[in-house]
Structures are given as structure tokens and as C-alpha cells.
XYZ file of C-alpha atoms in Angstrom:
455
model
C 0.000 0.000 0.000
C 1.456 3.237 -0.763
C 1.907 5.606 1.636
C -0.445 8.107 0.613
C -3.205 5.545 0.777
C -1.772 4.301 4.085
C -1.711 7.751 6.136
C -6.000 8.293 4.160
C -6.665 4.740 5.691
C -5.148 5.494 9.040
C -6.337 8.805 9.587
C -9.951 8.184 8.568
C -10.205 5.119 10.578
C -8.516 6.732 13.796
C -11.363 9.595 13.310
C -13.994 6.810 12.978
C -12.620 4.912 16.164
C -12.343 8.272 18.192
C -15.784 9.707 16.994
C -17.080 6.267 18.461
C -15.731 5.870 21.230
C -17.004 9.629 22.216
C -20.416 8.705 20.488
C -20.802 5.714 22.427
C -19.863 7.737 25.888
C -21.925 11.233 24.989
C -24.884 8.587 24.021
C -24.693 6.527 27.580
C -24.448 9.895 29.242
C -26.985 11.313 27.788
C -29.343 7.855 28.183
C -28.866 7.550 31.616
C -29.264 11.487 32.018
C -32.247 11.882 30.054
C -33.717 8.422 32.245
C -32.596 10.267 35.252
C -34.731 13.024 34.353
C -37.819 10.721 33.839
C -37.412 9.062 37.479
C -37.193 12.454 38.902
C -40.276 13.432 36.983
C -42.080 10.404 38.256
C -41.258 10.469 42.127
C -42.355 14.623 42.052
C -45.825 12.884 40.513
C -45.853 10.321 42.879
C -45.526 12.528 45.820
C -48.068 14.590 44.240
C -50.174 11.787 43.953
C -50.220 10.673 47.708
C -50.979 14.047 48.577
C -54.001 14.729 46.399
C -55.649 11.481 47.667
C -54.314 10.409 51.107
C -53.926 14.331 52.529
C -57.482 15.421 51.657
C -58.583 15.172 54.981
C -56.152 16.727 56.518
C -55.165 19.870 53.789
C -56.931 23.014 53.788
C -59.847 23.016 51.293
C -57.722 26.350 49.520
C -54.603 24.270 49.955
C -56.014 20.917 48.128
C -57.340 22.930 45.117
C -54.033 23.938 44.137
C -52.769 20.187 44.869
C -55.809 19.290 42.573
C -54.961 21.434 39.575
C -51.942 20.715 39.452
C -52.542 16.972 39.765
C -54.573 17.097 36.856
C -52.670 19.516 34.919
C -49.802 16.788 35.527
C -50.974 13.627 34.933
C -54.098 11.458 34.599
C -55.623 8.846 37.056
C -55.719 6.217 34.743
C -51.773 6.798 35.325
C -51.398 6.452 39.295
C -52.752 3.917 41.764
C -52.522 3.533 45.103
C -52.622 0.382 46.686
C -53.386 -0.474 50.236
C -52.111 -2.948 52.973
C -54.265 -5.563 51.042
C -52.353 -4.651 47.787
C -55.382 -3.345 46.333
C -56.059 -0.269 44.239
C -58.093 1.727 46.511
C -57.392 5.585 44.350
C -56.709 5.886 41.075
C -57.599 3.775 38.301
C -54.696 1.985 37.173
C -56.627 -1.517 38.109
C -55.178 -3.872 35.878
C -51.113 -3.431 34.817
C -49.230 -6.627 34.904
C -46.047 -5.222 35.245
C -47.058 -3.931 38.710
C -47.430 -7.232 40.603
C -47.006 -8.244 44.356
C -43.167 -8.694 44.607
C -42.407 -5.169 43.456
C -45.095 -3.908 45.635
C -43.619 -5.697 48.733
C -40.562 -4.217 47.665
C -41.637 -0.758 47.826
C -42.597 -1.462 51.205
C -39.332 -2.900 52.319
C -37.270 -0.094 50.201
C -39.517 2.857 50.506
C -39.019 3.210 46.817
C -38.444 1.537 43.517
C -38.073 2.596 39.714
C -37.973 0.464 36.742
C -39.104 0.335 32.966
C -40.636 -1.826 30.199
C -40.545 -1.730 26.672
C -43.119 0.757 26.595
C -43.392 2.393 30.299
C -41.725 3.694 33.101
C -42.654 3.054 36.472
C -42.403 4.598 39.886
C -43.138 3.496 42.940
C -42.896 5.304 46.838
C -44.271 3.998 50.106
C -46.345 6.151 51.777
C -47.461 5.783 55.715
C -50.780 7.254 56.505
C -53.143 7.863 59.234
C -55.649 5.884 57.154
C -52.936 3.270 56.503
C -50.079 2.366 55.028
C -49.840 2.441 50.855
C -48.225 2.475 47.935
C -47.981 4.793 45.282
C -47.347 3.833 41.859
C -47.626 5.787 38.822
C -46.102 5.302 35.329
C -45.576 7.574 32.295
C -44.895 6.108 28.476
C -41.479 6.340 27.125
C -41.906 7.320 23.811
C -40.624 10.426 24.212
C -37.572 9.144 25.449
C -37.042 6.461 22.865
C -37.918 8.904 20.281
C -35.165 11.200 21.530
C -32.357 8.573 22.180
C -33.527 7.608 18.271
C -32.995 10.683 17.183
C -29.616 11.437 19.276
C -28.554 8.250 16.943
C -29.745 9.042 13.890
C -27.984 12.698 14.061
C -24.370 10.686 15.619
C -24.863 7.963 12.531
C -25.304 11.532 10.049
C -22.471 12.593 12.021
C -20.203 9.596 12.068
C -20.643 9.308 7.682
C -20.215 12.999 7.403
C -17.077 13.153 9.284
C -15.877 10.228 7.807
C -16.622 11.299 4.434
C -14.844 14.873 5.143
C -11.950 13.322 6.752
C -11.310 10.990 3.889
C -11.297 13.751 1.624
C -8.954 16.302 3.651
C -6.860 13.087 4.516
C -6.507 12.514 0.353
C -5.960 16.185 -0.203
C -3.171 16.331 3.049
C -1.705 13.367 2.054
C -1.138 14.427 -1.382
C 0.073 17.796 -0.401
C 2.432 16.044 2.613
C 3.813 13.528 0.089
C 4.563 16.910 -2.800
C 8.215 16.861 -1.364
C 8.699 12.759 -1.217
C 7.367 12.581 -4.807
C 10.204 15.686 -5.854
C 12.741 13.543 -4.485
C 12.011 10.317 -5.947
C 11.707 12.141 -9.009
C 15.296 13.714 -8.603
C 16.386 10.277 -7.751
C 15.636 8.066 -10.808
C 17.537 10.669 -12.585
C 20.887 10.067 -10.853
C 22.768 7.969 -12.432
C 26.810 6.567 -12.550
C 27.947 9.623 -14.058
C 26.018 12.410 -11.872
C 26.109 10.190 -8.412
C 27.131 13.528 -6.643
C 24.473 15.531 -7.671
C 22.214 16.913 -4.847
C 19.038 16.491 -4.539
C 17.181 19.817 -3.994
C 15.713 20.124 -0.439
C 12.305 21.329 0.230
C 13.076 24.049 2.832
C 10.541 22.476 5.070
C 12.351 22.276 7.979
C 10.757 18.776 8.742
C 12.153 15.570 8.767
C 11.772 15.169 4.935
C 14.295 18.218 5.001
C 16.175 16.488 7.317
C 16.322 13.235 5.182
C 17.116 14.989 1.736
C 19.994 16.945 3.812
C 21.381 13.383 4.828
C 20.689 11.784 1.913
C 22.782 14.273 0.128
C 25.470 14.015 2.731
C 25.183 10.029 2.290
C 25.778 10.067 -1.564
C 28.475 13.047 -1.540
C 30.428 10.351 0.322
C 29.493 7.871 -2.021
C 30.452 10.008 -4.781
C 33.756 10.857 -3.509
C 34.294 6.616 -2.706
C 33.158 5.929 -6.619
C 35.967 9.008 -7.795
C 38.320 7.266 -5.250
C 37.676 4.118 -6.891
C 37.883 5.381 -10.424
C 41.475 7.439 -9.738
C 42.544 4.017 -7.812
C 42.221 2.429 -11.071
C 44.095 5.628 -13.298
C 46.897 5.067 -10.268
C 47.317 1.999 -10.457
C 47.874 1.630 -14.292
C 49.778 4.424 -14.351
C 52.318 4.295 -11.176
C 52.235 0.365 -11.343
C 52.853 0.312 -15.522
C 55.545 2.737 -15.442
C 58.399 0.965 -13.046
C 57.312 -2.663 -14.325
C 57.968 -1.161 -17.685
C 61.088 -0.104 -16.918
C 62.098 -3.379 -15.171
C 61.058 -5.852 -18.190
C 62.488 -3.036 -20.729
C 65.847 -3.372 -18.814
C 65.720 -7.071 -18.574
C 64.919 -7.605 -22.333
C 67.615 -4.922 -23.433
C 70.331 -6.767 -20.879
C 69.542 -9.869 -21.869
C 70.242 -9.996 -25.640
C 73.944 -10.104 -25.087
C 76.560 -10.642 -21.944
C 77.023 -8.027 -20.243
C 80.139 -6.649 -17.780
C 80.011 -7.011 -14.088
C 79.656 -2.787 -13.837
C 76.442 -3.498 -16.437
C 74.997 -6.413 -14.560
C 75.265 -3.713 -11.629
C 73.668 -1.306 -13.197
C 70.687 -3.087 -14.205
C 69.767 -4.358 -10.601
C 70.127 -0.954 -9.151
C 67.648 0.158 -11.555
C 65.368 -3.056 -11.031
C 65.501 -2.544 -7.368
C 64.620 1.382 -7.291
C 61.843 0.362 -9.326
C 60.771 -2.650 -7.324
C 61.131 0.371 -3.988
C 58.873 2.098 -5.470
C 56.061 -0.511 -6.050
C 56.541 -1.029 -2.538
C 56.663 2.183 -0.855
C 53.414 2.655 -3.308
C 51.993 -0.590 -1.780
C 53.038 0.170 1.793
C 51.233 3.624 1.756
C 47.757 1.636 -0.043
C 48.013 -1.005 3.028
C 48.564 1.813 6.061
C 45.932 3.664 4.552
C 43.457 0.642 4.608
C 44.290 -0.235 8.018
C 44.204 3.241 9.289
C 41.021 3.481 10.724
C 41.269 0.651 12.520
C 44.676 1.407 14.237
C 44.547 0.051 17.251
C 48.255 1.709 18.646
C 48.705 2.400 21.658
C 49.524 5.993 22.041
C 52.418 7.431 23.833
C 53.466 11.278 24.999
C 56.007 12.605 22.644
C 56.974 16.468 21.832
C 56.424 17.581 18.583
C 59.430 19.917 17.996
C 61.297 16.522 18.305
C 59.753 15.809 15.557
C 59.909 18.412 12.911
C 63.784 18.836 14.053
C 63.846 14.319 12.730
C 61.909 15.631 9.705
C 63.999 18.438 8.521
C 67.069 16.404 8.974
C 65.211 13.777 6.983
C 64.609 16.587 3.938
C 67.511 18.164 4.693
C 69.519 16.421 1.631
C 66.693 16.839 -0.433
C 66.028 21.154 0.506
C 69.397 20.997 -0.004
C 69.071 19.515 -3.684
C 66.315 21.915 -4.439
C 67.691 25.399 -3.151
C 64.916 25.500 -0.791
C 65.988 26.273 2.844
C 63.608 24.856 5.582
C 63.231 27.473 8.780
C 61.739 26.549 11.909
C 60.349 29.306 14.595
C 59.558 27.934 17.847
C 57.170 30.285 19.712
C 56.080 28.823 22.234
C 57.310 29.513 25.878
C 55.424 26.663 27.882
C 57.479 23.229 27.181
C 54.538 21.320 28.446
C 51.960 22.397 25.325
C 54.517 20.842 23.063
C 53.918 16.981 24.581
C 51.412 15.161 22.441
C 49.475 11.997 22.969
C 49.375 9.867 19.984
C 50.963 7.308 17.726
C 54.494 9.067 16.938
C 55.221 7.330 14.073
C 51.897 7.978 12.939
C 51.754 11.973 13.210
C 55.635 11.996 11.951
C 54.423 10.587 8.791
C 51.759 12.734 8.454
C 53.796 15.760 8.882
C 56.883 14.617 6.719
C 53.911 14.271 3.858
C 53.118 17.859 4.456
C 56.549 19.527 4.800
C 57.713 17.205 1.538
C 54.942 18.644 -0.276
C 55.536 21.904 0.535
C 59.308 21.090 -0.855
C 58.301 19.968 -4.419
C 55.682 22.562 -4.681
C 57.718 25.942 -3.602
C 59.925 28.101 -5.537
C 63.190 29.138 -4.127
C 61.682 30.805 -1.234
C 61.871 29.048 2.482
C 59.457 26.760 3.665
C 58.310 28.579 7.297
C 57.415 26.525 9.648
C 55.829 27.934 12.870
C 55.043 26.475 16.370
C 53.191 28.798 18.381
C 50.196 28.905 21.068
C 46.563 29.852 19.833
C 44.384 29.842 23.316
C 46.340 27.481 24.769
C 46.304 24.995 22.123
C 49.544 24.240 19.937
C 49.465 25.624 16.334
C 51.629 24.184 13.828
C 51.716 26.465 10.828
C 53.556 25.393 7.181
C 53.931 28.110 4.786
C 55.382 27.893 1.224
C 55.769 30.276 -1.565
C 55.150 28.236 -5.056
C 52.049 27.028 -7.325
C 49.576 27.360 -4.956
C 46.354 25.670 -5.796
C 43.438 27.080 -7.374
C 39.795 27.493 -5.658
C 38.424 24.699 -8.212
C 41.111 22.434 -6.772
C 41.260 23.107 -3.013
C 37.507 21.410 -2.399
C 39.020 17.652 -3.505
C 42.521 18.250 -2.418
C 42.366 15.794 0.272
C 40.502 12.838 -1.790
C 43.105 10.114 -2.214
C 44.654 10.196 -5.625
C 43.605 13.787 -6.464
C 46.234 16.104 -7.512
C 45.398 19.361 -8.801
C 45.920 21.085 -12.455
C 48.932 22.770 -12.184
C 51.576 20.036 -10.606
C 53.090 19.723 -14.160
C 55.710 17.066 -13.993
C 56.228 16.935 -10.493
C 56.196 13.539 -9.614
C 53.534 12.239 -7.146
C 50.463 9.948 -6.177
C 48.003 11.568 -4.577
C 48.029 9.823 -1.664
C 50.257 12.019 1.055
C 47.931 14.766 1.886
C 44.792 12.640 1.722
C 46.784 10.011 4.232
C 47.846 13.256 6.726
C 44.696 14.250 6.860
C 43.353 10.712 7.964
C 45.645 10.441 10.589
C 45.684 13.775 11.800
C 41.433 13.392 11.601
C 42.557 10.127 14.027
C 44.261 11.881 16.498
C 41.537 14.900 16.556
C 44.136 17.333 15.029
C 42.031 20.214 13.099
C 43.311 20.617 9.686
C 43.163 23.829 7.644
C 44.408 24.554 4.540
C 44.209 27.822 2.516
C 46.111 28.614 -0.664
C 46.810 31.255 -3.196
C 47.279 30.071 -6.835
C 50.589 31.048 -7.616
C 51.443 33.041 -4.738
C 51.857 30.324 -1.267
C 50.109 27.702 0.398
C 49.519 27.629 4.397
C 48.928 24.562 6.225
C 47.766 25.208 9.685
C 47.574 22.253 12.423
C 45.637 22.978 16.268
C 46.241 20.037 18.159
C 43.962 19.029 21.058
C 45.407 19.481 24.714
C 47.900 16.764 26.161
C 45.702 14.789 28.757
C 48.719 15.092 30.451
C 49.250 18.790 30.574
């Protein structure tokens, strides 16, 4: 059942049940109101009764008139009866009902009153002491005024019931239509997505509902999925291109070498080249496999001071900023010794930084590579600044998608996987990353690092 039809049937059958239920309670309330109204009626005629014929002697003449009109005016004596000790009808002339009969009459007696009703009557009953005996007064009134009532408080609840059912149906089809506008826009947007628009938003209703709120994550959910498909796809370009190249060189080599004998220097030669290119496939597979298993690392994590670090990395580059012309300077700024002691993986965060200082390396022109430790509100700030391509706006929103390098690297060699692995482990250890960039001007990196549980 679709869900337009669902939220029609549900609504018009909770109205039904509701309207019911309070139906069913308003028309017992009003039954045993409306039969409370007919007893009450009854014992004021009863008592009216007893005093037009058992008080005559004893009234005012004045006094009994008025009892006598209004008797009259009230009721007729084929209505009342009033039996004596002997059970016998002795004023009135009600003489022969059978639904009056001895037991209820001794029951008056014991009870001093009684009320009940038959199909067609209701009946009243009070017993009355005298000092010309003892009696009973019975009178009885038809009910077809009441029935005809209660008949017609069910006839107008039945119009009712349809009515409302009828209008709800018809609000719940027009609701339901209008409620399921935005669900329909979406599906619509959705069976046009295909393989090669996966990333494509859907447009959200503005609703500020929890259709909006779906839509928002759904977008969120396939952005992701967009970005692992594009992951996917450059995985494949990578691999046939960084893979092809080295293994190319390797059986190139080997089928050149092997045409002829070569000299020991020659034999020499070749393996150093084989083995370079074999290094690289590794390093290449080594950086694939850490970067699989990153999320899971399960490391314990040690305290370790982060100036220690960058001093092992710029010794590391130090051959190669030599090679390039590009100095490396380092400005420590920070005057409490504690804020520099991280918790984390050290091998972990050394990689990730040796990524982003390398980067900066192949990237810059002749000017230095800055890099800054200072203290922003008591947090450390590691800052990386070169001077060199820069990366354009369009380029800056995927830089950190593994395999993505931007437009303007040229020749530089590279994989795409460095920045898009620092950023995973930083992201691990809860380091905010920031990266802004110029094109052709500089790029700044800037690192705050969470406070040292053991500051």
C-alpha cells in the first residue's frame, strides 16, 4: 500500500474509532441522564399523587385545590394507583397493569421506593405511611418520548459519524497528497541520478521537517558515495599508471640486458635500476596497506613532543632542501614546554607531517618553507607556509581525496596519496586541519592540536 493511501486509511479510521468511542460515551451519558430526568419526573408525581388522595382530609380546602390542579394539569388517574395494605387499588384507576405485581409492591414497602421500565413504560413506585394506613404509590408515564429522543440522538451521531468520515477521507486525500509533494520531488530527482552524476544533490524542500532532514542526509550520504566511486575510479588511473611505469622499466631493462653478456659494472647497473623500481612498487603498496588499516589502528599511544619531531623531519629533507635550493626554517614560539607533549601514535603523526613539509618542498619556488610552532588559546598551532604554485579554488575542495592532484603540478612527480593520508591520521588523532592557498602566490597549512591529557 502506498503511503499516501496508508496515512488516508489510518487517519480516517482513527477519526472513525475516536468519533465512536465519544459517540458511544456522549450517548450513555446522555441515556442515563435523560432516564434520570424521567425518574425524577415520576417520584415529584408520585408525591403529588399521595398528597391529592391520602392528605385530603387533613389539607386546607384552599390548599387541596391547588394540589388538585396541578394533579390534573400533571398527569391522569388512569396513570397512578394507590394500593393499600391488602395490595389493592383503593385511588386511582390503574386496576389492571401486569407489570405492577405483588413482589415489586412488597418491595416498595421494604425499600420505601423503587423505579424500573418496560418496553413501553416507566414506572415509579414510593411507600407512603398514613393515618388511614399504610400504601403504595405507583404511577407510570410512556417512554416514547424518550425512545424517540435517544432515536434521534442516533440518527444525528450515525449523520455525524458518515459525514465526518466522508470529510476526513477527503482532507486526509488532499493532506496526504500535499504532505507527500516533497517525497514525490525527491524520488523524481532520484531516478535521474545515475553513474555519471552520483554527486548531484538532490534539492531540499526548505521544510524544515524531517523530509528536510532526510534529503539533507541523503545528500550528505551520496556526496560520500560520490567521492568513494571518484576514489575508486582514480585508484584504477593510479594503479595503471604508477604500477605500468616501473614494471615497464624493469622488463624493458631485462629484455635490453639480456640480448647479449654483459660486464660485471652493467649487470650492476641493471639491478640498481630493477631494485629502485621494485622500492617504489613497494613504498606505493606500503602507503595503499597503512591507509586501509588506518582506521582501525589500534596503537597504543604514547606522549612525545612535537618539535622533536619536525627537528627528525627536517634532517630527513635536509639532503633533499638541499638539492632543491629550498631552505627549511623553523620558529619555535612557544614559551610553555609542556603544550609541546602530544598523545598519539608518533610514528603515525611523523608521517603525516613529513607528507606535508615534503609537499611543501616539491611545490615551492626558491623561497623558504616557514614553519611555525606557536600557542593559539592554549592549544599548539603548527603552521607550514610555502611560496610556489599554490592551488586554485576549483582544486582546493578535492585536495584531500586520495589520488587527487590538482591542475597545475606539471611534472612533479607524485600519487596523490600524502595529503589525503595526513589528513586521515591527523582526523585520528583529533588534530584540526586547515588549509588555505593562493594560486601562484603560497600555500599555508595550519595544524591545532587538542590538549595533552597530560598537561
Amino acid at each position: 500500500m502506498k503511503l499516501r493511501n496508508r496515512l488516508t486509511l489510518i487517519s480516517t479510521v482513527t477519526f472513525g474509532v475516536v468519533f465512536f468511542i465519544t459517540s458511544l460515551l456522549i450517548y450513555l451519558a446522555f441515556y442515563n441522564s435523560s432516564e434520570r430526568v424521567f425518574f425524577n419526573e415520576l417520584k415529584k408525581t408520585s408525591l403529588l399523587t399521595a398528597f391529592y388522595y391520602l392528605e385530603k382530609d387533613e389539607l386546607p380546602h384552599f390548599e387541596h385545590s391547588t394540589i388538585r390542579k396541578e394533579f390534573r394539569a400533571t398527569i391522569e388517574s388512569s396513570m397512578v394507583a394507590v394500593y393499600n395494605s391488602d395490595n389493592q387499588v383503593e385511588y386511582g384507576q390503574l386496576f389492571s397493569d401486569s407489570n405492577i405485581t405483588k413482589d415489586y409492591l412488597n418491595r416498595v414497602r421494604k425499600q420505601q421506593k423503587i423505579q424500573f421500565q418496560t418496553d413501553d413504560f416507566f414506572y415509579y413506585g414510593i411507600y407512603y405511611p398514613d393515618n388511614q394506613g399504610n400504601f403504595v404509590v405507583f404511577v407510570k408515564s410512556s417512554n416514547a418520548e424518550f425512545v424517540a429522543q435517544t432515536h434521534r440522538l442516533l440518527l444525528i451521531m450515525t449523520i455525524v459519524l458518515l459525514a465526518g468520515l466522508a470529510l476526513i477521507f477527503i482532507l486526509s486525500r488532499y493532506l496526504s497528497h500535499w504532505a507527500y509533494r516533497p517525497i514525490a520531488n525527491v524520488v523524481q530527482q532520484i531516478n535521474q541520478i545515475d553513474d555519471s552524476n552520483l554527486g548531484q544533490a538532490i534539492s531540499p524542500p526548505n521544510t524544515n521537517d524531517e523530509v528536510d532532514e532526510l534529503i539533507k542526509t541523503y545528500n550528505k550520504l551520496f556526496a560520500r558515495l560520490s567521492e568513494t566511486f571518484l576514489i575508486q575510479k582514480n585508484f584504477i588511473n593510479y594503479v595503471s599508471h604508477e604500477f605500468k611505469t616501473p614494471l615497464t622499466a624493469i622488463a624493458g631493462n631485462l629484455e635490453v640486458f639480456a640480448q647479449k653478456d654483459r660486464s660485471p659494472g652493467e649487470y650492476k647497473k641493471v639491478a640498481e635500476d630493477a631494485l629502485e623500481n621494485v622500492y617504489k612498487i613497494e613504498d606505493l603498496l606500503s602507503n595503499l596497506l597503512l591507509m586501509s588499516g588506518l582506521k582501525n589502528n589500534s596503537n597504543e599511544l604514547d606522549t612525545f613532543r612535537i618539535d622533536e619531531v619536525i627537528w627528525n623531519i627536517y634532517e630527513s629533507l635536509s639532503e633533499k632542501s638541499n638539492a632543491l635550493k629550498i631552505p627549511i626554517k623553523i620558529n619555535l614560539e612557544v614559551l610553555d614546554p609542556s603544550l609541546l607533549e602530544i598523545n598519539g601514535n608518533e610514528t603515525l603523526i611523523q608521517l603525516a607531517l613529513f607528507n606535508l613539509i615534503e609537499n611543501a618542498l616539491k611545490y615551492s619556488t626558491t623561497e623558504p618553507i616557514l614553519i611555525t610552532i606557536s600557542e593559539n588559546a592554549g592549544q599548539l598551532l603548527l603552521e607550514i607556509r610555502d611560496s610556489g604554485k599554490g592551488i586554485s579554488p576549483e582544486d582546493l575542495q578535492y585536495i584531500g581525496q586520495t589520488f587527487y592532484r590538482g591542475k597545475n603540478v606539471g611534472r612533479i612527480p607524485g600519487s596523490g596519496i600524502g595529503l589525503s593520508l595526513s589528513k586521515i591520521i591527523l582526523e585520528q588523532h583529533q588534530v584540526q586541519f586547515q588549509i588555505d592557498s593562493i594560486l601562484n602566490h603560497s600555500t599555508t597549512i595550519q595544524l591545532l592540536f587538542k590538549k595533552s591529557t597530560s598537561n
